Short mmCIF file of N, CA, C and O in Angstrom, two decimals:
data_model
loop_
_atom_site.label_atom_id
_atom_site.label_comp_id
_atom_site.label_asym_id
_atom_site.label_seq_id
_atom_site.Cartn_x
_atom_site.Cartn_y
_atom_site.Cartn_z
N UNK A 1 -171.85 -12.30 45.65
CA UNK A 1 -172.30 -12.95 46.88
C UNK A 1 -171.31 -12.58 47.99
O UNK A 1 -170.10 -12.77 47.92
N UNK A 2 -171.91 -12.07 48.94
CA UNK A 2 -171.16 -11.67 49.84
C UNK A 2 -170.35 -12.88 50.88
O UNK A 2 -170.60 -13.99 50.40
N UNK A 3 -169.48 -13.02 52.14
CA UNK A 3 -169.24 -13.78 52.82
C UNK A 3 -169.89 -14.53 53.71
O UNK A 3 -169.44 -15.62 54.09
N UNK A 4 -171.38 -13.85 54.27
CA UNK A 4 -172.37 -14.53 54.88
C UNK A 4 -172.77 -15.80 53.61
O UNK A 4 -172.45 -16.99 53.53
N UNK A 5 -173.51 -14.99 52.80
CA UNK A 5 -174.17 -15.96 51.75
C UNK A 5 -173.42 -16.76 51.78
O UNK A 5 -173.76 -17.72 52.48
N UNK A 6 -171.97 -16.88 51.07
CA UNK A 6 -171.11 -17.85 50.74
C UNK A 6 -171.30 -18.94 51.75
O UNK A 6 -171.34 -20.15 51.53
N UNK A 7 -171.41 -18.32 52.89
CA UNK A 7 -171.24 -19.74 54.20
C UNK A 7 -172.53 -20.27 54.24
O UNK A 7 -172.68 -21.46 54.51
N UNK A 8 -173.60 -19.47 54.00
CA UNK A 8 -174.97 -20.44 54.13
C UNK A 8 -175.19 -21.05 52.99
O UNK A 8 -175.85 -22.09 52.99
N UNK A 9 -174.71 -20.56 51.92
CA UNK A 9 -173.95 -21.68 50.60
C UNK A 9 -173.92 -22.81 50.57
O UNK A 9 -174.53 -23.65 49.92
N UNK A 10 -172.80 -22.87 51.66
CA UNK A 10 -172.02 -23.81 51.88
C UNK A 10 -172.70 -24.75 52.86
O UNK A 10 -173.06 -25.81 52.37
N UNK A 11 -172.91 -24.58 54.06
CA UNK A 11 -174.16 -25.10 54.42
C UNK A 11 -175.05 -25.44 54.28
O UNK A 11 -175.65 -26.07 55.16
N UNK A 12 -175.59 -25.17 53.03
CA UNK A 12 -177.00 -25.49 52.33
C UNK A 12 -176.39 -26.76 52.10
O UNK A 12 -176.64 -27.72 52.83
N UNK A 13 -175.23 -26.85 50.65
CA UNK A 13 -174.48 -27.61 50.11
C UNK A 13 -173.98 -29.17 50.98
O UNK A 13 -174.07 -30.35 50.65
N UNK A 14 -173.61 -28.69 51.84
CA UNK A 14 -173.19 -29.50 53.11
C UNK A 14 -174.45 -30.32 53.66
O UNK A 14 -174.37 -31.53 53.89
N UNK A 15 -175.45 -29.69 53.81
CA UNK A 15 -176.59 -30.37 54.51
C UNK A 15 -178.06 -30.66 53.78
O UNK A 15 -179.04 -30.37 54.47
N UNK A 16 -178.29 -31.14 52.59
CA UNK A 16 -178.86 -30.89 51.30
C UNK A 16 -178.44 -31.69 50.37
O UNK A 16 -177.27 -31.80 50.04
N UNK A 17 -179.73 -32.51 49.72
CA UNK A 17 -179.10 -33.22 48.16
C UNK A 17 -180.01 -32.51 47.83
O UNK A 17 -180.99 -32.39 48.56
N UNK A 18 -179.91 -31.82 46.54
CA UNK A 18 -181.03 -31.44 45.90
C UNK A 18 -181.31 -32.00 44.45
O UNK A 18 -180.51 -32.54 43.69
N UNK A 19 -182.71 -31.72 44.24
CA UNK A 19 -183.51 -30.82 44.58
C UNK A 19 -184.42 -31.64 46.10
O UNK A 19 -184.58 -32.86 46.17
N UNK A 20 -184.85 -30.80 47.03
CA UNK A 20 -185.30 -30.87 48.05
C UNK A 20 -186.91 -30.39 48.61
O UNK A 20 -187.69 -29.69 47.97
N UNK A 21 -187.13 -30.95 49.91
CA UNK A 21 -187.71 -30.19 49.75
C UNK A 21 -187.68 -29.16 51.07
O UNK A 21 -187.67 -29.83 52.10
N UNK A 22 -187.65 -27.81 51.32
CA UNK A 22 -186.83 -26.53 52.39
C UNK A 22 -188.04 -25.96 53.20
O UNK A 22 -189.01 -25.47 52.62
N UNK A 23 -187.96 -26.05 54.33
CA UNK A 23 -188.89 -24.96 54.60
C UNK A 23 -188.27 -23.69 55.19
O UNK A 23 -187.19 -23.47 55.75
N UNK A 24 -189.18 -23.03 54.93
CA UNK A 24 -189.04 -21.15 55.25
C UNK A 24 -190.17 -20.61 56.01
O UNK A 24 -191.36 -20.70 55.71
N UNK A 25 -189.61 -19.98 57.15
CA UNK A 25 -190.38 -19.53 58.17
C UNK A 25 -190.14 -17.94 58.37
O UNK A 25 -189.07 -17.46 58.74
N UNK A 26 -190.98 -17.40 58.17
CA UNK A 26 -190.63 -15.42 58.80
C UNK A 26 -191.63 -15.19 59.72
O UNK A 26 -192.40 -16.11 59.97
N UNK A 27 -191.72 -14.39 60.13
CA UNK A 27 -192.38 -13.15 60.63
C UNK A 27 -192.58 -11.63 60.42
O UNK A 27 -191.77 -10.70 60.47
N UNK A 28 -193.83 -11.67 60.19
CA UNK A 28 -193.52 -10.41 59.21
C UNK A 28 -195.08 -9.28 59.79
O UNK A 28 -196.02 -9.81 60.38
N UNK A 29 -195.06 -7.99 59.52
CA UNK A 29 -196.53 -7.39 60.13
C UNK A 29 -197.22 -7.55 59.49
O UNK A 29 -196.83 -7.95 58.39
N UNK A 30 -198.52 -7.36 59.67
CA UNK A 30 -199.85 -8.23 59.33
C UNK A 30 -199.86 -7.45 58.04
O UNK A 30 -200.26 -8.13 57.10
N UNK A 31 -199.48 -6.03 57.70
CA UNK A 31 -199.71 -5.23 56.36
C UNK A 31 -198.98 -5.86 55.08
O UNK A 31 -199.26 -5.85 53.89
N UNK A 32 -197.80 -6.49 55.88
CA UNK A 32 -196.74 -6.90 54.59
C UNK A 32 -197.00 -8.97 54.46
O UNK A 32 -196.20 -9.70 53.86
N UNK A 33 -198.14 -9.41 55.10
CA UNK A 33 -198.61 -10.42 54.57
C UNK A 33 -198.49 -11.22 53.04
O UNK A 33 -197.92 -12.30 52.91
N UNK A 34 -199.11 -10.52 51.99
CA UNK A 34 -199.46 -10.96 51.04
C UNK A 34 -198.54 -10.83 50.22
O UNK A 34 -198.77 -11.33 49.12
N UNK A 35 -197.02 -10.07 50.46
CA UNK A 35 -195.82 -9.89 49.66
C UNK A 35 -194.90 -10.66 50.34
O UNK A 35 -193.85 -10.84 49.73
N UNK A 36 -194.99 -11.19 51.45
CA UNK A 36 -194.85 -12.75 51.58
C UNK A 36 -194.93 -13.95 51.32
O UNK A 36 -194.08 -14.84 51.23
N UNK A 37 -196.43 -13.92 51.16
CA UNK A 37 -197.16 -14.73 50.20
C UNK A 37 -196.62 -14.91 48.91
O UNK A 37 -196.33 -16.02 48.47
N UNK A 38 -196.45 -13.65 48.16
CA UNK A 38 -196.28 -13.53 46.86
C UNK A 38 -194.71 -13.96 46.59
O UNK A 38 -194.07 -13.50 45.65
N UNK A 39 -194.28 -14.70 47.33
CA UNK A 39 -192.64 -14.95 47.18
C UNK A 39 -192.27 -16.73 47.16
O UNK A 39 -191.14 -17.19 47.34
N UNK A 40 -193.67 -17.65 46.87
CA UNK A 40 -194.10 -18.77 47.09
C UNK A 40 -195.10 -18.98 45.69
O UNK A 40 -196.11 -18.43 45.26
N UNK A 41 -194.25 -20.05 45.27
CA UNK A 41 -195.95 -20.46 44.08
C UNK A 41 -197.24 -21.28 44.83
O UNK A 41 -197.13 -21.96 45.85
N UNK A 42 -198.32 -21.06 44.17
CA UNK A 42 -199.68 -22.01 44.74
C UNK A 42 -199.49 -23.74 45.20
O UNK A 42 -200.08 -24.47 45.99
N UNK A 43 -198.53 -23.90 44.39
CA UNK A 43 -198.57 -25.10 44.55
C UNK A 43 -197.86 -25.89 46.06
O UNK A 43 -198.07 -27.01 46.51
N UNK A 44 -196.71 -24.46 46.70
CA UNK A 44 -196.46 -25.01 47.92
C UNK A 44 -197.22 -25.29 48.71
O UNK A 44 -198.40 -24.96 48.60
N UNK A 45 -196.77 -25.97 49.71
CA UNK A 45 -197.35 -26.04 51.39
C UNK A 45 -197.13 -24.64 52.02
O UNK A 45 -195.95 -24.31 52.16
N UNK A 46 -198.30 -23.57 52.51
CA UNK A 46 -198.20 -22.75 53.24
C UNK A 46 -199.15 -22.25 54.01
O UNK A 46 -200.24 -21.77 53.69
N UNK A 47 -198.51 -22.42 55.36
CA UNK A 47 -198.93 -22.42 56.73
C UNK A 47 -199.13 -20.47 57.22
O UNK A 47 -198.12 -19.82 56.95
N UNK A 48 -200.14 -19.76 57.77
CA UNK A 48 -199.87 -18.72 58.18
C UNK A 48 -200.77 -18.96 60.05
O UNK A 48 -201.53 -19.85 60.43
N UNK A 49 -200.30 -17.91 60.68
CA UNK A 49 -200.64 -17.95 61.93
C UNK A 49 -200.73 -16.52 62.74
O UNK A 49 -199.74 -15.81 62.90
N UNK A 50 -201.69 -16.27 63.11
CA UNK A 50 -201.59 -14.83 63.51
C UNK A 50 -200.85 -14.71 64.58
O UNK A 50 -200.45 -15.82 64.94
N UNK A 51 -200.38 -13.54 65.49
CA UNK A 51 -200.04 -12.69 66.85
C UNK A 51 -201.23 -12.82 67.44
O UNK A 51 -202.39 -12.89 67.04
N UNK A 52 -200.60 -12.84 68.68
CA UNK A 52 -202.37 -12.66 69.92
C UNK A 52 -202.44 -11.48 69.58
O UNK A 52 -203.51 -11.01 69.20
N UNK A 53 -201.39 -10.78 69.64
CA UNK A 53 -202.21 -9.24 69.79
C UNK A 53 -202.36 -8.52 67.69
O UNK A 53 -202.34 -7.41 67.14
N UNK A 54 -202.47 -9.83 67.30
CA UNK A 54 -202.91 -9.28 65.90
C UNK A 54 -202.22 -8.26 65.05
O UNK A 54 -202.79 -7.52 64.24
N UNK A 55 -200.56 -8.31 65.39
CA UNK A 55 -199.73 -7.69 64.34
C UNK A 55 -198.97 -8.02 63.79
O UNK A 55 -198.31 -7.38 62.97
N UNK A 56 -198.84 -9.30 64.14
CA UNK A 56 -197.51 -10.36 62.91
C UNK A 56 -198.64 -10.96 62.73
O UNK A 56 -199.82 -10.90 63.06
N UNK A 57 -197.58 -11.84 61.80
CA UNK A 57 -198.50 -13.54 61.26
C UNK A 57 -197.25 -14.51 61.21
O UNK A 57 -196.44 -13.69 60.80
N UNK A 58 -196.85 -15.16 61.29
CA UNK A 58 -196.14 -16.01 60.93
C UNK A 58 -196.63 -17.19 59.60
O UNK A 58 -197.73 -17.73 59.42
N UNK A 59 -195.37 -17.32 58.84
CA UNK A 59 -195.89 -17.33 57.71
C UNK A 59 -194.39 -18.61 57.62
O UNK A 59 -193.19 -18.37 57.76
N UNK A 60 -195.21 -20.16 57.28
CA UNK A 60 -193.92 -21.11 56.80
C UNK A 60 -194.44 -21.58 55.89
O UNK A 60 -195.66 -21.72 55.86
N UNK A 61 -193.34 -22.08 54.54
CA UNK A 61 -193.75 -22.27 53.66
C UNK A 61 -192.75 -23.67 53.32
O UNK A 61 -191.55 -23.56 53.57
N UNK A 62 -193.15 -24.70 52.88
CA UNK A 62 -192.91 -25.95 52.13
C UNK A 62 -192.34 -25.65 50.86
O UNK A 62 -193.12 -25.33 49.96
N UNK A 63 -191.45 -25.67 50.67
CA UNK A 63 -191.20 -25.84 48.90
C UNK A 63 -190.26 -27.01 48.63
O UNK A 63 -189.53 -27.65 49.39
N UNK A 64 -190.53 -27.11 47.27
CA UNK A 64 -189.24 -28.02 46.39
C UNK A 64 -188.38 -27.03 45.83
O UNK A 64 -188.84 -26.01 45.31
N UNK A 65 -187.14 -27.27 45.89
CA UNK A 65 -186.11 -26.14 45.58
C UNK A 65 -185.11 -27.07 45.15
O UNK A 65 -184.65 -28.05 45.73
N UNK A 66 -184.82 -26.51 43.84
CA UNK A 66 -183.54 -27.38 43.10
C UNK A 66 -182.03 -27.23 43.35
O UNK A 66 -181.23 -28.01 42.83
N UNK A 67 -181.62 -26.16 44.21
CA UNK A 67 -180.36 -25.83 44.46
C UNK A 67 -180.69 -24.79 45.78
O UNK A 67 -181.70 -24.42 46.38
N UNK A 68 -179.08 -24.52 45.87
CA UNK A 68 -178.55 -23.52 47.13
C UNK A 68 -179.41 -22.32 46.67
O UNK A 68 -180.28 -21.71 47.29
N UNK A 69 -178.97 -22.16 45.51
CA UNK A 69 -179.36 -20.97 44.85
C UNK A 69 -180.65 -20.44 45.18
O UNK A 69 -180.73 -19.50 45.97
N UNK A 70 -181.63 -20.92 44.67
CA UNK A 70 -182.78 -21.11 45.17
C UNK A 70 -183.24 -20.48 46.45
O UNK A 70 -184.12 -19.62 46.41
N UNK A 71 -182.80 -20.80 47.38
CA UNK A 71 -183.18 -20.48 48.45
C UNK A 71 -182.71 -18.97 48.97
O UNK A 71 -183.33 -17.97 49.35
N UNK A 72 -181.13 -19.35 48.78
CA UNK A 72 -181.03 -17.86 48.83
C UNK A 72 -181.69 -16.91 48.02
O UNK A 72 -182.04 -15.86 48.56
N UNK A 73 -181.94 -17.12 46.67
CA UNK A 73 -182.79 -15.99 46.20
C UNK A 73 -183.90 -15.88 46.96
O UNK A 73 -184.19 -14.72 47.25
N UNK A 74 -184.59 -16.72 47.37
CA UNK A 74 -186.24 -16.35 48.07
C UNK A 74 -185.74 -15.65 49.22
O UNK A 74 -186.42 -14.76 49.72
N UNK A 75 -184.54 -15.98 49.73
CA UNK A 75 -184.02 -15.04 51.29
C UNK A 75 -183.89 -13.64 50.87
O UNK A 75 -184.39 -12.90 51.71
N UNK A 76 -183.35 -12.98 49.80
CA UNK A 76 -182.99 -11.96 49.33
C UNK A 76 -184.31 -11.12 48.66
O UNK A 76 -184.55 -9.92 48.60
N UNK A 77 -184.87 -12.03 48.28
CA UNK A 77 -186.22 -11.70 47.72
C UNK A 77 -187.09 -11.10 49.21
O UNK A 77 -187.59 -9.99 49.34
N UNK A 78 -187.06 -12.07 50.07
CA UNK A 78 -187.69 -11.61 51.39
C UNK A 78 -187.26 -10.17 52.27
O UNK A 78 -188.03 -9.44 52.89
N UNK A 79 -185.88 -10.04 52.13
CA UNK A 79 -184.84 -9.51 52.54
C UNK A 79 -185.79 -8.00 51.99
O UNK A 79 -185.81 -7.07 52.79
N UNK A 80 -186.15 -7.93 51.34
CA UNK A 80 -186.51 -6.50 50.55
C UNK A 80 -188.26 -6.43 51.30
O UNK A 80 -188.73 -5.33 51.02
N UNK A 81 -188.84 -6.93 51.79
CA UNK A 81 -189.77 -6.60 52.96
C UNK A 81 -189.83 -6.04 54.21
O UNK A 81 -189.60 -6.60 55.28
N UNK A 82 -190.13 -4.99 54.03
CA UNK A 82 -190.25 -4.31 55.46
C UNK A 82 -190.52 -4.99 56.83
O UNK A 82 -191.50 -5.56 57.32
N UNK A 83 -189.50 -4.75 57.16
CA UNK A 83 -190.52 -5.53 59.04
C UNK A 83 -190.40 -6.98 59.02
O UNK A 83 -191.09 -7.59 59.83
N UNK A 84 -189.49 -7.77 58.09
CA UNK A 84 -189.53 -9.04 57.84
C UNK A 84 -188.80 -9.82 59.23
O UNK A 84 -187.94 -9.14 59.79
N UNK A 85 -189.03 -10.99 59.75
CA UNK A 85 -187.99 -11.54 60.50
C UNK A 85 -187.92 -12.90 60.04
O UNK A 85 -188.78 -13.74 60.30
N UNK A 86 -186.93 -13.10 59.38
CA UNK A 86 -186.44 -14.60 58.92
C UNK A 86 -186.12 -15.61 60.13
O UNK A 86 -185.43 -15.37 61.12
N UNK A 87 -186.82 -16.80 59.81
CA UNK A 87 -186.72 -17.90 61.07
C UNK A 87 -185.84 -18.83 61.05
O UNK A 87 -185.78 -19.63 61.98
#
């Protein structure tokens, strides 16, 4: 884990009892949608929203997440999407 992570770690830790429940917001182009999607089980809350001009979507998602950990993996997991913008 690098020194960023460590501090949003720590921050998580700091601001967080878990398990919780987190939301996660990106922006991402309309092609890389569904591998967004695919980084969320069915059972969350998830919100999508298009661009006026129809090339993002914005994409937030509700979850229960049992630790820091957690989250950062879905960040890192996201992290590997093209064109992603974390909110």
């Amino acid at each position: 884990m690098d020194a960023a992570q460590q501090r949003f770690k720590q921050a998580l830790e700091e601001t967080h009892t878990w398990p919780c429940s987190y939301m996660f917001k990106f922006i991402v182009p309309v092609r890389q949608e569904t591998e967004v999607l695919n980084l969320f089980q069915e059972e969350d809350a998830i919100s999508t929203r298009m661009s006026r001009n129809g090339q993002y979507v914005s994409v937030t998602a509700k979850c229960r997440v049992h630790s820091s950990e957690e989250v950062i993996a879905v960040y890192e997991a996201a992290s590997r999407i093209q064109g992603i913008f974390p909110l």
